[in-house]
Amino acid sequence: MTHLVTATELAGLITAEAVRVLDVRWQLGRTDGQQEYLAGHIPGAVFVDVEKDLSRSGAPAEGRHPLPSTEQVQEAARRWGLDDGDSVVVYDDGIGVSAARAWWLLSHGGVDVRVLDGGWAAWKAAGGDAESGSAEYTPGMITLTDVSGDSLTIDEAAAFPEHGVLLDVRAPERFRGEVEPMDPIAGHIPGAVNLPTTVHIGEDGTLLGADELRANFAAVGVDADTQVATYCGSGLTAAHTALVLAEAGIDVKIFHGSWSAWSNTPGRPIATGA
């Protein structure tokens, strides 16, 4: 089962009025996602605010993007016009990081949701139509189940390397502790293994094939029988690797607090180097 949809497949679903589309544009250090959406988006797509809809405010020890409650996501999904039984496609204008956050929350909430492989760039490259302004829609009445997906606590993340592989999916220099642009301390969780999520993206911006993905994970000791969990800086990029693992047929958990929670929690050990 794939969790992706191609631009061509999405165009057919839109023509058949068989899908709801969500635009989840967000990138670290940028605040212009909605402005970009208003300038041009997939016809009928509704804008989703990552900061307001897919995360919540919290204490520093909860990380930069604490998981929202099921009630918060359900309220937002109703504002987006979703009803029970709707099929949903999410996309962004990057490699799929913010779209993957929406995929994780909605899929665990019981929604039939897929990610547009290659995002906005793939849609434009395929000659897809675009519209500007805000899409008009009627509020929906969808009911969601628990959106957390059995997220790891900080103590569970600390103990995870004892029985499984804990993947740190940030850039190698952040894993090694050479730089840290966002959080108070540089380094990584002791016992974690580095596998940047960007290695799974092909030159055209879409995910590599399933065999190549499985080879990437096998190189760090992960296969279908491995207990595996992911973390990143604030929990968003970890969702992208979770999506990639799902495409490779491997079950995964996420430590959503990620390094931002770990580094803001006094007393937690810090590892550096490769």
Coordinates of N, CA, C and O in Angstrom, one line a residue, residues 105-242:
L105 N -0.8 13.0 11.5 CA -1.9 13.3 12.4 C -3.2 12.8 11.8 O -4.0 12.2 12.6
L106 N -3.5 13.1 10.6 CA -4.7 12.7 10.0 C -4.9 11.2 9.8 O -6.0 10.6 10.1
S107 N -3.8 10.5 9.4 CA -3.9 9.1 9.2 C -4.2 8.4 10.6 O -5.0 7.4 10.6
H108 N -3.5 8.8 11.6 CA -3.7 8.2 12.9 C -5.1 8.7 13.5 O -5.7 8.0 14.4
G109 N -5.6 9.8 13.0 CA -7.0 10.2 13.3 C -8.1 9.4 12.6 O -9.3 9.7 12.9
G110 N -7.7 8.5 11.7 CA -8.7 7.7 11.0 C -9.0 8.2 9.6 O -10.0 7.7 9.0
V111 N -8.2 9.1 9.0 CA -8.6 9.7 7.7 C -7.8 9.0 6.6 O -6.6 8.6 6.8
D112 N -8.4 8.8 5.5 CA -7.8 8.3 4.3 C -7.0 9.4 3.7 O -7.6 10.3 3.0
V113 N -5.7 9.4 3.9 CA -4.9 10.6 3.5 C -3.6 10.1 2.8 O -3.0 9.1 3.2
R114 N -3.2 10.8 1.7 CA -2.0 10.5 1.0 C -1.2 11.8 0.8 O -1.8 12.9 0.9
V115 N 0.1 11.7 0.5 CA 0.9 12.8 0.3 C 1.3 12.9 -1.2 O 1.6 11.9 -1.9
L116 N 1.2 14.1 -1.8 CA 1.5 14.4 -3.2 C 3.1 14.2 -3.3 O 3.8 15.0 -2.7
D117 N 3.5 13.2 -4.0 CA 4.9 13.0 -4.2 C 5.6 14.1 -5.0 O 5.2 14.3 -6.1
G118 N 6.5 14.8 -4.4 CA 7.2 15.9 -5.1 C 6.5 17.2 -4.8 O 7.0 18.3 -5.2
G119 N 5.3 17.2 -4.2 CA 4.7 18.5 -3.8 C 4.3 19.4 -4.9 O 4.1 19.0 -6.1
W120 N 4.3 20.7 -4.6 CA 3.9 21.8 -5.5 C 4.8 21.8 -6.7 O 4.3 22.0 -7.8
A121 N 6.1 21.5 -6.6 CA 7.0 21.5 -7.7 C 6.6 20.4 -8.7 O 6.6 20.6 -9.9
A122 N 6.3 19.2 -8.2 CA 5.8 18.1 -9.1 C 4.5 18.5 -9.8 O 4.3 18.2 -11.0
W123 N 3.6 19.1 -9.1 CA 2.4 19.5 -9.7 C 2.6 20.5 -10.9 O 2.0 20.4 -12.0
K124 N 3.4 21.5 -10.7 CA 3.7 22.5 -11.7 C 4.5 21.8 -12.9 O 4.2 22.1 -14.0
A125 N 5.4 20.9 -12.5 CA 6.2 20.2 -13.6 C 5.3 19.4 -14.5 O 5.6 19.2 -15.7
A126 N 4.2 18.9 -13.9 CA 3.3 18.0 -14.7 C 2.3 18.9 -15.4 O 1.4 18.3 -16.1
G127 N 2.4 20.2 -15.3 CA 1.4 21.1 -16.1 C 0.1 21.2 -15.4 O -0.9 21.6 -16.0
G128 N 0.1 21.0 -14.1 CA -1.2 21.1 -13.3 C -1.7 22.5 -13.3 O -0.9 23.5 -13.3
D129 N -3.0 22.7 -13.2 CA -3.6 24.0 -13.1 C -3.3 24.6 -11.7 O -3.0 23.9 -10.8
A130 N -3.5 25.9 -11.7 CA -3.3 26.6 -10.4 C -4.3 27.7 -10.3 O -4.9 28.2 -11.3
E131 N -4.7 28.0 -9.0 CA -5.6 29.2 -8.8 C -5.0 30.0 -7.7 O -4.2 29.5 -6.9
S132 N -5.4 31.2 -7.6 CA -5.0 32.1 -6.5 C -6.1 32.5 -5.6 O -7.3 32.1 -5.8
G133 N -5.8 33.2 -4.5 CA -6.8 33.5 -3.5 C -7.1 32.3 -2.6 O -6.4 31.3 -2.6
S134 N -8.2 32.4 -1.8 CA -8.6 31.4 -0.9 C -9.7 30.5 -1.6 O -10.6 31.0 -2.2
A135 N -9.6 29.2 -1.4 CA -10.6 28.3 -1.8 C -11.9 28.5 -1.0 O -11.8 28.7 0.2
E136 N -13.0 28.4 -1.6 CA -14.3 28.4 -0.9 C -14.7 27.0 -0.5 O -14.6 26.1 -1.4
Y137 N -15.2 26.8 0.7 CA -15.6 25.5 1.1 C -16.6 25.7 2.3 O -16.7 26.7 2.9
T138 N -17.4 24.6 2.5 CA -18.3 24.5 3.6 C -17.7 23.8 4.7 O -17.1 22.7 4.5
P139 N -17.8 24.3 6.0 CA -17.2 23.6 7.1 C -17.8 22.2 7.2 O -18.9 21.9 6.9
G140 N -16.9 21.2 7.6 CA -17.3 19.8 7.7 C -17.6 19.4 9.1 O -17.6 20.2 10.0
M141 N -17.9 18.1 9.2 CA -18.3 17.5 10.5 C -17.5 16.2 10.8 O -18.0 15.3 11.4
I142 N -16.2 16.2 10.4 CA -15.4 15.0 10.6 C -15.2 14.7 12.0 O -15.1 15.6 12.9
T143 N -15.1 13.4 12.4 CA -14.7 13.0 13.8 C -13.4 12.2 13.7 O -13.3 11.3 12.9
L144 N -12.4 12.7 14.5 CA -11.1 12.0 14.5 C -10.9 11.2 15.7 O -11.5 11.5 16.8
T145 N -10.1 10.1 15.6 CA -9.7 9.3 16.7 C -8.3 9.9 17.2 O -7.9 10.9 16.7
D146 N -7.6 9.2 18.1 CA -6.4 9.8 18.6 C -5.3 10.0 17.5 O -4.9 9.1 16.8
V147 N -4.9 11.3 17.4 CA -4.0 11.7 16.3 C -2.5 11.5 16.7 O -1.6 11.6 15.9
S148 N -2.2 11.1 18.0 CA -0.8 11.1 18.4 C 0.0 9.9 17.8 O 1.2 10.0 17.7
G149 N -0.7 8.8 17.5 CA 0.1 7.7 16.9 C 1.0 7.1 17.9 O 2.1 6.6 17.5
D150 N 0.7 7.0 19.2 CA 1.5 6.4 20.2 C 2.9 7.0 20.2 O 3.9 6.3 20.2
S151 N 2.9 8.3 20.3 CA 4.2 9.1 20.3 C 5.0 8.7 21.5 O 4.5 8.4 22.6
L152 N 6.4 8.6 21.3 CA 7.3 8.3 22.4 C 7.4 9.4 23.4 O 7.5 10.6 23.0
T153 N 7.4 9.1 24.7 CA 7.8 10.1 25.7 C 9.3 10.2 25.7 O 10.1 9.5 25.0
I154 N 9.8 11.2 26.4 CA 11.3 11.5 26.4 C 12.0 10.3 27.1 O 13.1 9.9 26.7
D155 N 11.4 9.7 28.1 CA 12.0 8.5 28.7 C 12.0 7.3 27.8 O 13.0 6.6 27.8
E156 N 11.0 7.2 27.0 CA 10.9 6.0 26.1 C 12.0 6.3 25.0 O 12.6 5.3 24.5
A157 N 12.1 7.5 24.6 CA 13.2 7.8 23.5 C 14.6 7.5 24.1 O 15.4 7.0 23.4
A158 N 14.8 7.9 25.4 CA 16.1 7.6 26.0 C 16.4 6.2 26.0 O 17.6 5.8 25.8
A159 N 15.4 5.3 26.3 CA 15.7 3.9 26.4 C 15.6 3.1 25.1 O 16.0 2.0 25.0
F160 N 15.1 3.8 24.0 CA 14.9 3.1 22.8 C 16.1 2.4 22.2 O 16.0 1.3 21.7
P161 N 17.3 3.0 22.2 CA 18.4 2.3 21.6 C 18.8 1.0 22.3 O 19.6 0.2 21.7
E162 N 18.2 0.7 23.5 CA 18.5 -0.5 24.1 C 17.9 -1.7 23.4 O 18.3 -2.9 23.6
H163 N 16.8 -1.5 22.7 CA 16.1 -2.6 22.0 C 15.7 -2.3 20.6 O 15.1 -3.2 19.9
G164 N 16.1 -1.1 20.1 CA 15.8 -0.8 18.7 C 16.7 0.2 18.1 O 17.7 0.5 18.7
V165 N 16.4 0.8 17.0 CA 17.2 1.8 16.3 C 16.5 3.1 16.4 O 15.3 3.3 15.9
L166 N 17.1 4.1 17.1 CA 16.6 5.4 17.2 C 17.3 6.3 16.1 O 18.5 6.6 16.2
L167 N 16.5 6.7 15.1 CA 17.1 7.5 14.0 C 17.0 9.0 14.2 O 15.9 9.5 14.5
D168 N 18.1 9.6 14.2 CA 18.2 11.1 14.2 C 18.2 11.5 12.7 O 19.2 11.2 12.0
V169 N 17.2 12.2 12.2 CA 17.1 12.4 10.8 C 17.5 13.9 10.4 O 17.2 14.3 9.3
R170 N 18.2 14.5 11.3 CA 18.7 15.9 11.0 C 20.0 15.8 10.1 O 20.5 14.7 9.9
A171 N 20.4 17.0 9.7 CA 21.7 17.0 9.0 C 22.8 16.5 9.8 O 22.9 16.6 11.0
P172 N 23.8 15.9 9.2 CA 24.9 15.3 9.9 C 25.7 16.2 10.8 O 26.1 15.8 11.9
E173 N 25.9 17.5 10.4 CA 26.6 18.4 11.3 C 25.9 18.8 12.5 O 26.5 19.0 13.6
R174 N 24.5 18.7 12.5 CA 23.8 19.0 13.7 C 23.8 17.7 14.6 O 23.9 17.8 15.8
F175 N 23.7 16.5 14.0 CA 23.8 15.3 14.8 C 25.2 15.2 15.5 O 25.2 14.9 16.7
R176 N 26.3 15.6 14.8 CA 27.6 15.5 15.4 C 27.8 16.6 16.4 O 28.8 16.6 17.2
G177 N 27.0 17.6 16.5 CA 27.1 18.7 17.5 C 28.0 19.8 17.0 O 28.5 20.6 17.9
E178 N 28.3 19.9 15.7 CA 29.2 20.9 15.2 C 28.5 22.3 15.1 O 29.1 23.3 15.3
V179 N 27.2 22.2 14.8 CA 26.4 23.5 14.7 C 25.0 23.2 15.3 O 24.6 22.0 15.4
E180 N 24.4 24.2 15.8 CA 23.0 24.1 16.3 C 22.3 25.4 16.1 O 22.4 26.3 17.0
P181 N 21.6 25.6 15.0 CA 21.0 26.9 14.7 C 19.7 27.2 15.5 O 19.3 28.4 15.5
M182 N 19.0 26.2 16.1 CA 17.7 26.4 16.6 C 17.6 26.2 18.1 O 16.8 26.8 18.8
D183 N 18.3 25.2 18.6 CA 18.1 24.7 20.0 C 19.3 25.1 20.9 O 20.4 25.4 20.4
P184 N 19.1 25.0 22.2 CA 20.1 25.6 23.1 C 21.4 24.8 23.3 O 22.4 25.4 23.7
I185 N 21.4 23.5 22.9 CA 22.6 22.7 23.0 C 22.8 21.9 21.8 O 21.8 21.4 21.2
A186 N 24.0 21.7 21.3 CA 24.3 20.9 20.1 C 24.6 19.5 20.5 O 25.1 19.2 21.6
G187 N 24.3 18.5 19.6 CA 24.5 17.1 19.8 C 23.4 16.3 19.5 O 22.5 16.6 18.7
H188 N 23.3 15.0 20.1 CA 22.3 14.1 19.8 C 22.0 13.2 21.0 O 22.8 13.2 22.0
I189 N 20.9 12.5 20.9 CA 20.5 11.6 22.0 C 21.5 10.4 22.0 O 21.7 9.8 20.9
P190 N 22.1 10.1 23.1 CA 23.0 9.0 23.2 C 22.4 7.7 22.6 O 21.3 7.3 23.0
G191 N 23.2 7.0 21.7 CA 22.7 5.8 21.1 C 22.0 5.9 19.8 O 21.7 4.9 19.1
A192 N 21.6 7.2 19.5 CA 20.9 7.4 18.2 C 21.9 7.2 17.0 O 23.1 7.3 17.1
V193 N 21.3 7.0 15.9 CA 22.0 6.8 14.6 C 21.5 7.8 13.6 O 20.3 8.1 13.5
N194 N 22.4 8.4 12.9 CA 22.1 9.5 12.0 C 21.7 9.0 10.6 O 22.5 8.2 10.0
L195 N 20.6 9.4 10.1 CA 20.2 9.1 8.7 C 19.3 10.3 8.2 O 18.1 10.3 8.4
P196 N 19.9 11.3 7.6 CA 19.2 12.5 7.2 C 18.0 12.1 6.3 O 18.2 11.3 5.3
T197 N 16.9 12.7 6.5 CA 15.7 12.4 5.7 C 15.9 12.7 4.2 O 15.3 12.2 3.3
T198 N 16.8 13.7 3.9 CA 17.1 14.1 2.6 C 17.7 13.0 1.7 O 17.6 13.1 0.5
V199 N 18.3 12.0 2.3 CA 18.9 11.0 1.4 C 17.8 10.2 0.7 O 18.2 9.4 -0.3
H200 N 16.6 10.3 1.1 CA 15.5 9.5 0.5 C 14.9 10.2 -0.7 O 14.0 9.7 -1.3
I201 N 15.4 11.4 -1.1 CA 14.8 12.2 -2.1 C 15.6 12.1 -3.4 O 16.8 12.3 -3.4
G202 N 14.9 11.8 -4.5 CA 15.6 11.7 -5.8 C 15.9 13.1 -6.4 O 15.5 14.1 -5.9
E203 N 16.6 13.1 -7.5 CA 17.0 14.4 -8.1 C 15.8 15.2 -8.6 O 15.8 16.4 -8.7
D204 N 14.7 14.5 -8.9 CA 13.5 15.2 -9.3 C 12.6 15.7 -8.2 O 11.5 16.2 -8.4
G205 N 13.0 15.5 -6.9 CA 12.3 15.9 -5.8 C 11.2 14.9 -5.3 O 10.6 15.2 -4.3
T206 N 11.1 13.8 -5.9 CA 10.2 12.7 -5.4 C 11.0 11.7 -4.6 O 12.2 11.6 -4.7
L207 N 10.2 10.9 -3.9 CA 10.9 9.8 -3.1 C 11.5 8.8 -4.0 O 11.0 8.5 -5.1
L208 N 12.6 8.2 -3.6 CA 13.2 7.1 -4.3 C 12.3 5.9 -4.3 O 11.3 5.8 -3.5
G209 N 12.6 4.9 -5.1 CA 11.8 3.7 -5.1 C 12.0 2.9 -3.8 O 12.9 3.1 -3.0
A210 N 11.0 2.0 -3.6 CA 10.9 1.2 -2.3 C 12.2 0.4 -2.1 O 12.7 0.4 -0.9
D211 N 12.8 -0.2 -3.1 CA 14.0 -0.9 -2.9 C 15.2 0.0 -2.5 O 16.0 -0.4 -1.6
E212 N 15.3 1.2 -3.1 CA 16.3 2.1 -2.7 C 16.1 2.6 -1.2 O 17.1 2.8 -0.5
L213 N 14.9 2.8 -0.9 CA 14.6 3.2 0.5 C 15.0 2.2 1.5 O 15.6 2.5 2.5
R214 N 14.6 0.9 1.2 CA 14.9 -0.2 2.1 C 16.5 -0.3 2.2 O 17.0 -0.6 3.3
A215 N 17.2 -0.1 1.1 CA 18.6 -0.1 1.2 C 19.2 1.0 2.1 O 20.2 0.8 2.8
N216 N 18.6 2.2 2.0 CA 19.1 3.2 2.9 C 18.9 2.9 4.3 O 19.8 3.1 5.2
F217 N 17.8 2.2 4.7 CA 17.5 1.9 6.1 C 18.4 0.7 6.5 O 18.9 0.6 7.6
A218 N 18.6 -0.3 5.6 CA 19.4 -1.4 5.9 C 20.8 -1.0 6.2 O 21.5 -1.6 7.1
A219 N 21.3 0.1 5.6 CA 22.7 0.5 5.8 C 22.9 1.0 7.3 O 24.0 1.0 7.8
V220 N 21.8 1.3 8.0 CA 21.9 1.7 9.4 C 21.2 0.7 10.3 O 20.9 1.0 11.5
G221 N 21.1 -0.5 9.8 CA 20.6 -1.6 10.6 C 19.1 -1.7 10.8 O 18.6 -2.3 11.8
V222 N 18.3 -1.1 9.9 CA 16.9 -1.2 10.0 C 16.3 -2.0 8.9 O 16.5 -1.8 7.7
D223 N 15.4 -2.9 9.2 CA 14.6 -3.7 8.3 C 13.2 -3.9 8.8 O 12.9 -3.3 9.9
A224 N 12.4 -4.7 8.2 CA 11.0 -4.8 8.5 C 10.8 -5.4 9.9 O 9.8 -5.3 10.6
D225 N 11.8 -6.1 10.5 CA 11.7 -6.7 11.8 C 12.4 -5.9 12.9 O 12.4 -6.3 14.0
T226 N 12.9 -4.7 12.5 CA 13.5 -3.8 13.5 C 12.5 -2.9 14.2 O 11.6 -2.4 13.5
Q227 N 12.7 -2.8 15.5 CA 11.9 -1.7 16.2 C 12.7 -0.4 15.9 O 13.8 -0.3 16.2
V228 N 11.9 0.6 15.3 CA 12.6 1.8 14.9 C 11.7 3.0 15.3 O 10.5 2.9 15.3
A229 N 12.4 4.1 15.7 CA 11.8 5.3 16.0 C 12.6 6.5 15.4 O 13.8 6.3 15.2
T230 N 12.0 7.6 15.2 CA 12.6 8.7 14.6 C 12.5 10.0 15.5 O 11.5 10.1 16.2
Y231 N 13.5 10.9 15.3 CA 13.3 12.2 15.9 C 14.1 13.2 15.0 O 15.0 12.7 14.2
C232 N 13.9 14.5 15.2 CA 14.6 15.5 14.4 C 14.9 16.7 15.4 O 15.2 16.5 16.5
G233 N 14.6 17.9 14.8 CA 14.8 19.1 15.7 C 13.5 19.3 16.5 O 13.6 19.5 17.7
S234 N 12.4 19.4 15.8 CA 11.1 19.7 16.5 C 10.0 18.7 16.3 O 8.9 19.0 16.7
G235 N 10.3 17.6 15.5 CA 9.2 16.6 15.3 C 8.6 16.6 13.9 O 7.9 15.6 13.6
L236 N 8.9 17.6 13.1 CA 8.3 17.7 11.8 C 9.0 16.8 10.8 O 8.4 16.0 10.1
T237 N 10.3 17.0 10.7 CA 11.1 16.2 9.8 C 11.1 14.7 10.1 O 11.1 13.8 9.2
A238 N 10.9 14.4 11.4 CA 10.8 13.0 11.8 C 9.6 12.4 11.2 O 9.5 11.2 10.9
A239 N 8.5 13.2 11.0 CA 7.3 12.6 10.3 C 7.6 12.3 8.9 O 7.0 11.3 8.4
H240 N 8.5 13.0 8.3 CA 8.8 12.7 6.9 C 9.5 11.4 6.8 O 9.2 10.5 5.9
T241 N 10.5 11.1 7.7 CA 11.1 9.8 7.7 C 10.1 8.7 8.0 O 10.2 7.6 7.5
A242 N 9.2 9.0 8.9 CA 8.1 8.0 9.2 C 7.3 7.7 8.0 O 7.0 6.5 7.7

